[in-house]
Amino acid sequence: MSQIKAVRGTRDLLPPETELWNAIEATARGVFRRYGFGEIRTPIFEDTQLFARGVGEETDIVAKEMYTWEDRPRAQSEKAQMLTLRPENTAGVVRAYIEHKLGDTGLLQKLYYIGPQFRRERPQKGRYRQFFQIGAEVIGPVSAGSESPLRDAEILEMLATFLDELGVRGWTLELNSVGSAEDRPRYVEALREALTDVAPTLCVDCQRRAVTNPLRVLDCKVLEDQEKINALPKMADFLDEDSRAHFAAVLGALDACGVPYSVNPRLVRGLDYYTRTTFEFTHGGLGAQNALLGGGRYDGLSEAIGGPKAPGIGFAIGADRLVLTLQAAGSTVAGDAEGALLDVYVAPIGDAQQSDALVLARELRRAGLRVELGDGSFRLKKSFEVGNKIARSIVLFGEDEAKSGIVTVKDFKTGQQTKVARSELAGILRKT
Ligand code: HAM
């Protein structure tokens, strides 16, 4: 029979790599807690309209990449509902904010999430169809200070702290302001106009983008196009006074806390909800998919999906890419190979000792040690071989040991073999 494999663009995460994932997630939870964030868990699938209206019909994500299906109605009177596996989590968080009337508290809501997202993209290194994000959003009524540029700076400073704590070196923070909802259409118009002459000389993708979504032209990576694209009108020249002052305040606050950045006037990002500050942290080691994380401000998203005015800002880290970066750097945040070994391998000698050995393993495990229980049918040689692969030491447990209460322990590293009383075993193993 033909073998069934994981679906293209999805993959299994296995130990010991999952230790690294756990260490990253634990660091994120720890850092986010210190900044006053609490965890939110939203459903994996949502009403398709949430993304169409939130992320934007024109974006690649909504137009091409969503996993969408019609949910079969349970009764004839019911209407079929279109559902979508979430391609990102910001729209879901804002929906939850509206649905649970979190704005009524009058306080800023600081929410983080960790979980899978789904986009039907062409899989390559660092790009998957099921991938994982670690993200956070700060959202609330204007009266709670949700529009303040300090929130933008605080988020960026928190990200720098998170990456530093994980030991990620060599990241670059690029940021830009895409202006307010009023600034943007004026800019897009100017871009469209400038592109009428230039577009025919650009790559085929840009020719298409010039018509469908001129902002995406700024994303073009084709070498020959760069000079012409750099000469196109700049968003910065279309910002109104408020947006300009807002962006200057964000940069000033970053300077004050010493977070390095560079302004990239071409950073537009692939989701339509952004207003004012947008940013990405990139890492050179990642290759073509070099965005480690991305985010920005979305002052109109809540209203776009039927909620009250609730400006917000947030980010999502591509956890898969963070893992790649840490692995390439030989990170030890999840411990080294030696640390991955169990404390002890309990080897029953003979089938008759199997259940007594289980009792011994239970005692040691309850004392907090990491223990694997061997198999009574193994010959001594095989027990030593297996134990040596997975544990720091081995305890032999035969009929004599069960009777006398004295067991033999061997430390694989030193080769030392000692006899110890069963009652002292946990204490001795903990020290070695
Ligand atoms: P995004 O830029 O679409 O933003 O995704 C954020 C990060 O997720 C990317 O920088 C990348 O690291 C990772 N990522 C995206 N697609 C893939 C993929 N196919 N495979 C692997 N990693 C991927 C958002 O999703 C926004 N919701 C971020 C945000 C939060 N903005 C405001 N709040």
Tab-separated table of C-alpha atoms and ligand atoms in Angstrom:
chain	number	residue	atom	x	y	z
A	1	MET	CA	0.000	0.000	0.000
A	2	SER	CA	1.219	3.465	-0.745
A	3	GLN	CA	2.652	5.386	2.156
A	4	ILE	CA	0.772	8.402	3.479
A	5	LYS	CA	2.988	11.435	3.987
A	6	ALA	CA	2.605	14.826	5.679
A	7	VAL	CA	0.881	17.254	3.301
A	8	ARG	CA	3.140	19.513	1.182
A	9	GLY	CA	4.204	22.572	3.156
A	10	THR	CA	3.449	20.939	6.524
A	11	ARG	CA	5.921	19.052	8.679
A	12	ASP	CA	6.350	17.155	11.915
A	13	LEU	CA	8.400	18.716	14.681
A	14	LEU	CA	10.266	16.032	16.567
A	15	PRO	CA	12.377	15.906	19.724
A	16	PRO	CA	14.989	17.149	20.390
A	17	GLU	CA	14.066	20.094	18.086
A	18	THR	CA	10.833	20.546	20.034
A	19	GLU	CA	12.982	21.374	23.095
A	20	LEU	CA	14.153	24.466	21.205
A	21	TRP	CA	10.563	25.378	20.346
A	22	ASN	CA	9.603	25.019	24.006
A	23	ALA	CA	12.550	27.146	25.139
A	24	ILE	CA	11.611	29.894	22.649
A	25	GLU	CA	7.977	29.835	23.740
A	26	ALA	CA	8.928	29.869	27.435
A	27	THR	CA	11.210	32.875	26.853
A	28	ALA	CA	8.422	34.668	24.956
A	29	ARG	CA	5.906	34.010	27.734
A	30	GLY	CA	8.390	35.220	30.344
A	31	VAL	CA	9.287	38.422	28.489
A	32	PHE	CA	5.676	39.239	27.514
A	33	ARG	CA	4.511	38.786	31.128
A	34	ARG	CA	7.019	41.358	32.267
A	35	TYR	CA	5.461	43.856	29.836
A	36	GLY	CA	1.943	43.191	31.117
A	37	PHE	CA	0.646	40.879	28.375
A	38	GLY	CA	-1.800	38.035	28.964
A	39	GLU	CA	-2.405	35.076	26.655
A	40	ILE	CA	-5.343	34.853	24.259
A	41	ARG	CA	-6.304	31.708	22.343
A	42	THR	CA	-8.615	32.261	19.406
A	43	PRO	CA	-10.090	29.540	17.148
A	44	ILE	CA	-8.015	28.054	14.329
A	45	PHE	CA	-10.826	28.759	11.852
A	46	GLU	CA	-12.992	31.817	11.474
A	47	ASP	CA	-15.695	33.234	9.233
A	48	THR	CA	-14.016	33.974	5.884
A	49	GLN	CA	-15.412	37.514	5.965
A	50	LEU	CA	-13.172	38.322	8.946
A	51	PHE	CA	-10.072	38.024	6.787
A	52	ALA	CA	-11.664	39.444	3.632
A	53	ARG	CA	-12.615	42.611	5.511
A	54	GLY	CA	-9.751	42.655	8.020
A	55	VAL	CA	-6.684	41.669	6.010
A	56	GLY	CA	-8.081	42.955	2.695
A	57	GLU	CA	-9.558	41.334	-0.445
A	58	GLU	CA	-6.725	42.672	-2.605
A	59	THR	CA	-3.885	41.141	-0.602
A	60	ASP	CA	-2.097	38.013	-1.806
A	61	ILE	CA	-3.056	36.319	1.452
A	62	VAL	CA	-6.810	36.703	0.919
A	63	ALA	CA	-6.842	36.559	-2.879
A	64	LYS	CA	-4.637	33.486	-3.286
A	65	GLU	CA	-3.430	31.831	-0.130
A	66	MET	CA	-6.338	31.018	2.176
A	67	TYR	CA	-7.661	27.554	2.939
A	68	THR	CA	-11.368	28.202	2.623
A	69	TRP	CA	-14.319	25.836	2.465
A	70	GLU	CA	-18.069	25.865	2.661
A	71	ASP	CA	-19.334	24.450	5.935
A	72	ARG	CA	-22.205	22.075	5.264
A	73	PRO	CA	-25.410	23.418	6.874
A	74	ARG	CA	-26.871	21.107	9.547
A	75	ALA	CA	-30.453	21.920	8.645
A	76	GLN	CA	-31.952	22.902	5.307
A	77	SER	CA	-33.082	26.187	6.815
A	78	GLU	CA	-29.489	27.093	7.668
A	79	LYS	CA	-27.298	28.987	5.248
A	80	ALA	CA	-23.950	27.511	4.314
A	81	GLN	CA	-21.118	29.447	5.942
A	82	MET	CA	-17.728	30.071	4.359
A	83	LEU	CA	-14.935	29.253	6.798
A	84	THR	CA	-11.175	29.809	6.590
A	85	LEU	CA	-8.152	28.415	8.423
A	86	ARG	CA	-6.590	31.507	9.945
A	87	PRO	CA	-3.748	32.879	7.793
A	88	GLU	CA	-2.785	35.229	10.641
A	89	ASN	CA	-4.039	36.032	14.130
A	90	THR	CA	-4.464	39.814	14.367
A	91	ALA	CA	-7.937	39.832	12.805
A	92	GLY	CA	-9.037	37.050	15.200
A	93	VAL	CA	-7.718	38.924	18.239
A	94	VAL	CA	-9.500	42.125	17.214
A	95	ARG	CA	-12.701	40.145	16.573
A	96	ALA	CA	-12.430	38.710	20.104
A	97	TYR	CA	-11.736	42.197	21.492
A	98	ILE	CA	-14.981	43.414	19.908
A	99	GLU	CA	-17.027	40.321	20.744
A	100	HIS	CA	-16.071	40.363	24.441
A	101	LYS	CA	-16.413	44.160	24.677
A	102	LEU	CA	-12.893	44.379	26.081
A	103	GLY	CA	-12.895	48.089	25.239
A	104	ASP	CA	-15.550	48.672	27.912
A	105	THR	CA	-12.868	48.234	30.562
A	106	GLY	CA	-11.438	51.564	29.404
A	107	LEU	CA	-8.001	49.958	29.687
A	108	LEU	CA	-5.434	48.970	27.122
A	109	GLN	CA	-5.644	45.281	26.243
A	110	LYS	CA	-2.255	43.599	25.882
A	111	LEU	CA	-2.706	40.128	24.431
A	112	TYR	CA	-0.256	37.548	23.102
A	113	TYR	CA	-0.748	34.317	21.209
A	114	ILE	CA	1.287	31.311	20.118
A	115	GLY	CA	-0.053	29.003	17.452
A	116	PRO	CA	-0.278	27.676	13.906
A	117	GLN	CA	-1.319	29.779	10.904
A	118	PHE	CA	-2.077	28.567	7.371
A	119	ARG	CA	-1.230	30.036	3.970
A	120	ARG	CA	-1.131	28.216	0.646
A	121	GLU	CA	2.263	29.586	-0.382
A	122	ARG	CA	4.975	27.915	-2.450
A	123	PRO	CA	6.950	26.013	0.206
A	124	GLN	CA	10.673	26.706	0.513
A	125	LYS	CA	13.224	27.164	3.284
A	126	GLY	CA	11.529	29.205	6.009
A	127	ARG	CA	8.192	29.202	4.194
A	128	TYR	CA	5.557	26.617	4.992
A	129	ARG	CA	1.823	26.173	4.510
A	130	GLN	CA	1.334	25.489	8.192
A	131	PHE	CA	3.679	27.717	10.155
A	132	PHE	CA	3.784	29.044	13.693
A	133	GLN	CA	3.553	32.569	14.966
A	134	ILE	CA	4.285	34.077	18.342
A	135	GLY	CA	2.499	37.398	18.311
A	136	ALA	CA	1.148	40.151	20.483
A	137	GLU	CA	-1.331	42.994	20.139
A	138	VAL	CA	-1.926	46.178	22.148
A	139	ILE	CA	-5.387	47.518	21.515
A	140	GLY	CA	-7.880	49.788	23.252
A	141	PRO	CA	-9.948	52.939	23.167
A	142	VAL	CA	-8.157	56.168	22.274
A	143	SER	CA	-8.803	57.390	25.847
A	144	ALA	CA	-6.605	54.511	27.111
A	145	GLY	CA	-3.667	55.836	25.121
A	146	SER	CA	-3.799	53.242	22.333
A	147	GLU	CA	-2.655	55.755	19.709
A	148	SER	CA	0.418	56.848	21.608
A	149	PRO	CA	3.728	56.484	19.745
A	150	LEU	CA	5.158	55.218	23.024
A	151	ARG	CA	3.168	52.006	22.522
A	152	ASP	CA	4.927	51.493	19.183
A	153	ALA	CA	8.321	52.072	20.780
A	154	GLU	CA	7.503	49.828	23.748
A	155	ILE	CA	6.554	46.949	21.434
A	156	LEU	CA	9.762	47.356	19.426
A	157	GLU	CA	11.878	47.599	22.569
A	158	MET	CA	10.192	44.439	23.908
A	159	LEU	CA	11.058	42.599	20.688
A	160	ALA	CA	14.686	43.693	20.933
A	161	THR	CA	14.754	42.438	24.531
A	162	PHE	CA	13.177	39.127	23.528
A	163	LEU	CA	15.711	38.536	20.741
A	164	ASP	CA	18.587	39.536	23.035
A	165	GLU	CA	17.358	37.165	25.730
A	166	LEU	CA	17.264	34.297	23.232
A	167	GLY	CA	20.762	35.177	22.111
A	168	VAL	CA	19.770	36.073	18.518
A	169	ARG	CA	22.549	38.253	17.126
A	170	GLY	CA	22.709	40.210	13.900
A	171	TRP	CA	19.072	41.218	13.472
A	172	THR	CA	18.037	44.422	11.719
A	173	LEU	CA	14.956	46.457	12.550
A	174	GLU	CA	13.503	48.278	9.560
A	175	LEU	CA	10.570	50.587	9.962
A	176	ASN	CA	8.425	52.986	8.038
A	177	SER	CA	5.223	54.950	8.332
A	178	VAL	CA	2.506	54.122	5.802
A	179	GLY	CA	0.436	57.083	7.008
A	180	SER	CA	-3.134	57.416	8.140
A	181	ALA	CA	-6.203	56.137	6.307
A	182	GLU	CA	-6.401	59.569	4.683
A	183	ASP	CA	-2.713	59.800	3.677
A	184	ARG	CA	-2.562	56.425	2.004
A	185	PRO	CA	-5.053	56.915	-0.871
A	186	ARG	CA	-3.286	60.182	-1.815
A	187	TYR	CA	0.017	58.346	-1.962
A	188	VAL	CA	-1.380	55.365	-3.872
A	189	GLU	CA	-2.830	57.797	-6.430
A	190	ALA	CA	0.557	59.503	-6.888
A	191	LEU	CA	2.227	56.117	-7.178
A	192	ARG	CA	-0.298	54.959	-9.755
A	193	GLU	CA	0.300	58.079	-11.779
A	194	ALA	CA	4.094	57.773	-11.651
A	195	LEU	CA	3.767	54.112	-12.609
A	196	THR	CA	1.829	54.745	-15.819
A	197	ASP	CA	5.134	55.644	-17.493
A	198	VAL	CA	7.492	53.435	-15.493
A	199	ALA	CA	5.509	50.183	-15.112
A	200	PRO	CA	5.925	48.948	-18.731
A	201	THR	CA	9.716	48.935	-18.160
A	202	LEU	CA	9.474	46.865	-14.955
A	203	CYS	CA	9.197	43.086	-14.427
A	204	VAL	CA	5.930	41.327	-15.329
A	205	ASP	CA	4.915	41.027	-11.669
A	206	CYS	CA	5.299	44.789	-11.231
A	207	GLN	CA	3.314	45.454	-14.376
A	208	ARG	CA	0.454	43.501	-12.830
A	209	ARG	CA	0.901	45.069	-9.381
A	210	ALA	CA	0.892	48.572	-10.875
A	211	VAL	CA	-2.727	47.926	-11.822
A	212	THR	CA	-3.993	45.752	-8.957
A	213	ASN	CA	-2.088	47.067	-5.915
A	214	PRO	CA	0.573	49.711	-6.717
A	215	LEU	CA	2.000	49.631	-3.159
A	216	ARG	CA	3.234	46.072	-3.768
A	217	VAL	CA	5.576	47.374	-6.486
A	218	LEU	CA	7.727	48.710	-3.643
A	219	ASP	CA	8.238	45.082	-2.521
A	220	CYS	CA	9.872	44.070	-5.830
A	221	LYS	CA	13.187	42.238	-5.408
A	222	VAL	CA	14.203	42.125	-9.112
A	223	LEU	CA	17.652	43.699	-9.343
A	224	GLU	CA	17.161	45.610	-12.609
A	225	ASP	CA	13.995	47.285	-11.284
A	226	GLN	CA	15.504	48.722	-8.117
A	227	GLU	CA	16.798	52.042	-9.398
A	228	LYS	CA	13.488	52.919	-11.043
A	229	ILE	CA	11.499	51.915	-7.979
A	230	ASN	CA	13.724	53.951	-5.672
A	231	ALA	CA	12.953	56.984	-7.831
A	232	LEU	CA	9.155	56.615	-7.378
A	233	PRO	CA	7.304	59.006	-5.008
A	234	LYS	CA	7.965	58.301	-1.292
A	235	MET	CA	5.272	57.744	1.323
A	236	ALA	CA	7.134	60.100	3.671
A	237	ASP	CA	6.263	63.039	1.411
A	238	PHE	CA	2.555	62.282	1.699
A	239	LEU	CA	2.245	62.039	5.472
A	240	ASP	CA	0.055	64.629	7.150
A	241	GLU	CA	1.326	66.622	10.130
A	242	ASP	CA	-0.045	64.144	12.721
A	243	SER	CA	1.432	61.061	11.066
A	244	ARG	CA	4.765	62.812	10.637
A	245	ALA	CA	4.890	63.821	14.324
A	246	HIS	CA	3.770	60.345	15.377
A	247	PHE	CA	6.573	58.675	13.425
A	248	ALA	CA	9.155	61.159	14.720
A	249	ALA	CA	8.046	60.396	18.288
A	250	VAL	CA	8.429	56.634	17.708
A	251	LEU	CA	11.960	57.125	16.387
A	252	GLY	CA	12.800	59.477	19.284
A	253	ALA	CA	11.669	56.929	21.864
A	254	LEU	CA	13.713	54.179	20.164
A	255	ASP	CA	16.766	56.454	20.247
A	256	ALA	CA	16.125	57.096	23.948
A	257	CYS	CA	16.268	53.399	24.810
A	258	GLY	CA	19.059	52.619	22.395
A	259	VAL	CA	17.229	50.235	20.058
A	260	PRO	CA	19.000	50.382	16.679
A	261	TYR	CA	16.828	50.728	13.544
A	262	SER	CA	16.867	51.909	9.987
A	263	VAL	CA	14.022	53.655	8.203
A	264	ASN	CA	13.037	51.852	5.007
A	265	PRO	CA	10.684	54.030	2.949
A	266	ARG	CA	9.758	51.006	0.813
A	267	LEU	CA	8.507	48.840	3.690
A	268	VAL	CA	4.786	48.454	2.925
A	269	ARG	CA	3.967	44.934	4.167
A	270	GLY	CA	1.440	42.524	2.742
A	271	LEU	CA	-1.674	43.238	4.810
A	272	ASP	CA	-4.074	46.098	4.163
A	273	TYR	CA	-4.942	47.006	7.754
A	274	TYR	CA	-1.755	48.899	8.513
A	275	THR	CA	-1.710	52.604	9.308
A	276	ARG	CA	1.273	54.697	10.364
A	277	THR	CA	4.102	52.567	11.856
A	278	THR	CA	5.056	49.343	10.057
A	279	PHE	CA	8.139	47.304	10.813
A	280	GLU	CA	10.071	44.130	10.179
A	281	PHE	CA	13.007	42.489	11.914
A	282	THR	CA	15.145	40.699	9.348
A	283	HIS	CA	18.068	38.319	9.702
A	284	GLY	CA	20.743	37.822	7.066
A	285	GLY	CA	21.147	34.112	7.842
A	286	LEU	CA	17.627	33.311	6.629
A	287	GLY	CA	18.180	33.696	2.878
A	288	ALA	CA	15.289	34.758	0.643
A	289	GLN	CA	12.667	34.565	3.402
A	290	ASN	CA	14.605	36.905	5.654
A	291	ALA	CA	11.732	38.413	7.692
A	292	LEU	CA	11.985	37.051	11.201
A	293	LEU	CA	8.919	38.972	12.254
A	294	GLY	CA	6.651	41.752	11.096
A	295	GLY	CA	4.027	44.059	12.445
A	296	GLY	CA	2.639	47.510	12.699
A	297	ARG	CA	-0.183	49.776	13.720
A	298	TYR	CA	-3.800	49.179	12.615
A	299	ASP	CA	-5.875	52.105	13.828
A	300	GLY	CA	-8.898	51.299	11.632
A	301	LEU	CA	-9.068	47.487	11.814
A	302	SER	CA	-11.682	47.265	14.558
A	303	GLU	CA	-14.062	49.525	12.635
A	304	ALA	CA	-13.387	47.627	9.392
A	305	ILE	CA	-14.802	44.480	11.018
A	306	GLY	CA	-17.770	46.177	12.653
A	307	GLY	CA	-16.337	47.241	16.020
A	308	PRO	CA	-15.813	50.519	17.844
A	309	LYS	CA	-12.832	52.753	17.228
A	310	ALA	CA	-9.942	50.863	18.801
A	311	PRO	CA	-6.451	51.684	17.531
A	312	GLY	CA	-3.850	49.001	18.010
A	313	ILE	CA	-0.358	47.851	17.253
A	314	GLY	CA	1.197	44.420	17.230
A	315	PHE	CA	3.573	41.956	15.654
A	316	ALA	CA	3.966	38.309	14.775
A	317	ILE	CA	7.237	36.421	14.946
A	318	GLY	CA	7.718	33.569	12.478
A	319	ALA	CA	8.647	30.890	15.015
A	320	ASP	CA	9.833	28.491	12.276
A	321	ARG	CA	12.291	31.143	11.092
A	322	LEU	CA	13.417	31.924	14.618
A	323	VAL	CA	14.185	28.224	15.123
A	324	LEU	CA	16.186	28.154	11.848
A	325	THR	CA	18.155	31.213	12.968
A	326	LEU	CA	18.939	29.777	16.386
A	327	GLN	CA	19.885	26.380	14.963
A	328	ALA	CA	22.254	27.986	12.449
A	329	ALA	CA	23.900	29.895	15.299
A	330	GLY	CA	24.382	26.685	17.338
A	331	SER	CA	22.152	28.052	20.092
A	332	THR	CA	22.132	26.341	23.473
A	333	VAL	CA	18.970	28.013	24.833
A	334	ALA	CA	17.382	24.569	24.933
A	335	GLY	CA	20.470	23.053	26.577
A	336	ASP	CA	23.275	21.031	24.972
A	337	ALA	CA	23.401	17.393	23.906
A	338	GLU	CA	24.554	16.284	27.363
A	339	GLY	CA	21.669	18.105	29.014
A	340	ALA	CA	19.263	16.208	26.773
A	341	LEU	CA	20.326	12.882	28.344
A	342	LEU	CA	18.067	11.293	30.949
A	343	ASP	CA	19.421	10.964	34.498
A	344	VAL	CA	19.238	7.211	34.643
A	345	TYR	CA	18.320	4.032	32.815
A	346	VAL	CA	16.814	1.444	35.156
A	347	ALA	CA	17.650	-2.016	33.771
A	348	PRO	CA	15.630	-4.930	35.165
A	349	ILE	CA	17.629	-8.134	35.001
A	350	GLY	CA	15.143	-10.809	34.005
A	351	ASP	CA	11.412	-10.609	33.337
A	352	ALA	CA	10.620	-11.364	36.971
A	353	GLN	CA	12.138	-8.035	38.047
A	354	GLN	CA	10.117	-5.992	35.570
A	355	SER	CA	7.399	-4.786	37.926
A	356	ASP	CA	9.782	-4.199	40.855
A	357	ALA	CA	11.938	-2.123	38.516
A	358	LEU	CA	8.855	-0.128	37.577
A	359	VAL	CA	8.377	0.611	41.298
A	360	LEU	CA	12.016	1.787	41.547
A	361	ALA	CA	11.587	3.982	38.435
A	362	ARG	CA	8.432	5.424	40.001
A	363	GLU	CA	10.342	6.322	43.195
A	364	LEU	CA	13.087	8.057	41.211
A	365	ARG	CA	10.663	9.878	38.909
A	366	ARG	CA	8.652	11.094	41.901
A	367	ALA	CA	11.935	12.400	43.312
A	368	GLY	CA	12.195	14.552	40.164
A	369	LEU	CA	14.690	12.519	38.152
A	370	ARG	CA	14.370	11.805	34.437
A	371	VAL	CA	14.208	8.045	34.123
A	372	GLU	CA	13.785	5.433	31.390
A	373	LEU	CA	12.754	1.925	32.329
A	374	GLY	CA	14.567	-0.852	30.476
A	375	ASP	CA	13.272	-4.227	29.434
A	376	GLY	CA	13.697	-7.387	31.497
A	377	SER	CA	14.199	-9.515	28.388
A	378	PHE	CA	17.327	-7.568	27.340
A	379	ARG	CA	20.722	-9.160	27.867
A	380	LEU	CA	23.025	-7.113	30.096
A	381	LYS	CA	25.085	-6.028	27.079
A	382	LYS	CA	22.017	-4.656	25.296
A	383	SER	CA	20.835	-2.802	28.435
A	384	PHE	CA	24.241	-1.098	28.646
A	385	GLU	CA	24.142	-0.182	24.948
A	386	VAL	CA	20.663	1.333	25.104
A	387	GLY	CA	21.292	3.041	28.446
A	388	ASN	CA	24.500	4.598	27.150
A	389	LYS	CA	22.633	6.179	24.247
A	390	ILE	CA	19.910	7.853	26.252
A	391	ALA	CA	21.022	8.318	29.888
A	392	ARG	CA	23.908	9.536	31.998
A	393	SER	CA	23.917	6.398	34.151
A	394	ILE	CA	22.462	2.942	34.513
A	395	VAL	CA	21.059	1.119	37.554
A	396	LEU	CA	21.026	-2.662	37.439
A	397	PHE	CA	18.071	-4.218	39.183
A	398	GLY	CA	18.067	-7.999	39.553
A	399	GLU	CA	16.760	-10.472	42.092
A	400	ASP	CA	19.702	-9.849	44.496
A	401	GLU	CA	19.220	-6.089	44.349
A	402	ALA	CA	15.498	-6.420	45.029
A	403	LYS	CA	16.199	-8.586	48.081
A	404	SER	CA	19.178	-6.693	49.527
A	405	GLY	CA	17.988	-3.162	48.791
A	406	ILE	CA	21.480	-2.431	47.444
A	407	VAL	CA	21.704	-1.535	43.743
A	408	THR	CA	24.607	-1.100	41.336
A	409	VAL	CA	24.939	2.244	39.544
A	410	LYS	CA	27.310	2.961	36.693
A	411	ASP	CA	28.135	6.482	35.559
A	412	PHE	CA	28.677	6.281	31.783
A	413	LYS	CA	30.918	9.315	31.619
A	414	THR	CA	33.416	8.374	34.346
A	415	GLY	CA	32.944	4.632	33.962
A	416	GLN	CA	32.704	4.389	37.742
A	417	GLN	CA	30.516	1.629	39.152
A	418	THR	CA	29.236	1.821	42.765
A	419	LYS	CA	26.876	-0.037	45.056
A	420	VAL	CA	24.358	2.160	46.874
A	421	ALA	CA	21.359	1.681	49.143
A	422	ARG	CA	18.111	2.044	47.242
A	423	SER	CA	16.961	4.713	49.732
A	424	GLU	CA	19.955	6.895	48.856
A	425	LEU	CA	19.842	6.369	45.104
A	426	ALA	CA	17.835	9.476	44.149
A	427	GLY	CA	20.096	11.766	46.204
A	428	ILE	CA	23.262	10.308	44.663
A	429	LEU	CA	21.941	10.441	41.083
A	430	ARG	CA	20.887	14.046	41.548
A	431	LYS	CA	24.448	15.016	42.462
A	432	THR	CA	26.220	13.249	39.576
B	1	HAM	P1	3.172	38.728	8.421
B	1	HAM	O1	4.286	39.617	8.005
B	1	HAM	O2	2.274	38.232	7.364
B	1	HAM	O3	2.364	39.533	9.513
B	1	HAM	O4	3.748	37.493	9.203
B	1	HAM	C1	4.606	37.680	10.307
B	1	HAM	C2	5.763	36.709	10.255
B	1	HAM	O5	5.278	35.373	10.131
B	1	HAM	C3	6.680	36.876	9.053
B	1	HAM	O6	7.634	37.896	9.285
B	1	HAM	C4	7.328	35.518	8.984
B	1	HAM	O7	8.395	35.427	9.907
B	1	HAM	C5	6.213	34.592	9.427
B	1	HAM	N1	5.576	33.965	8.264
B	1	HAM	C6	4.646	34.482	7.432
B	1	HAM	N2	4.304	33.594	6.479
B	1	HAM	C7	5.044	32.482	6.708
B	1	HAM	C8	5.148	31.198	6.071
B	1	HAM	N3	4.405	30.867	5.021
B	1	HAM	N4	6.039	30.304	6.594
B	1	HAM	C9	6.799	30.611	7.663
B	1	HAM	N5	6.724	31.791	8.315
B	1	HAM	C10	5.869	32.720	7.842
B	1	HAM	C11	1.260	39.066	10.165
B	1	HAM	O8	0.891	37.916	10.124
B	1	HAM	C12	0.589	40.079	11.037
B	1	HAM	N6	-0.605	39.461	11.661
B	1	HAM	C13	1.541	40.610	12.084
B	1	HAM	C14	0.918	41.650	12.947
B	1	HAM	C15	0.457	41.473	14.203
B	1	HAM	N7	0.673	42.895	12.611
B	1	HAM	C16	0.076	43.524	13.631
B	1	HAM	N8	-0.085	42.675	14.594
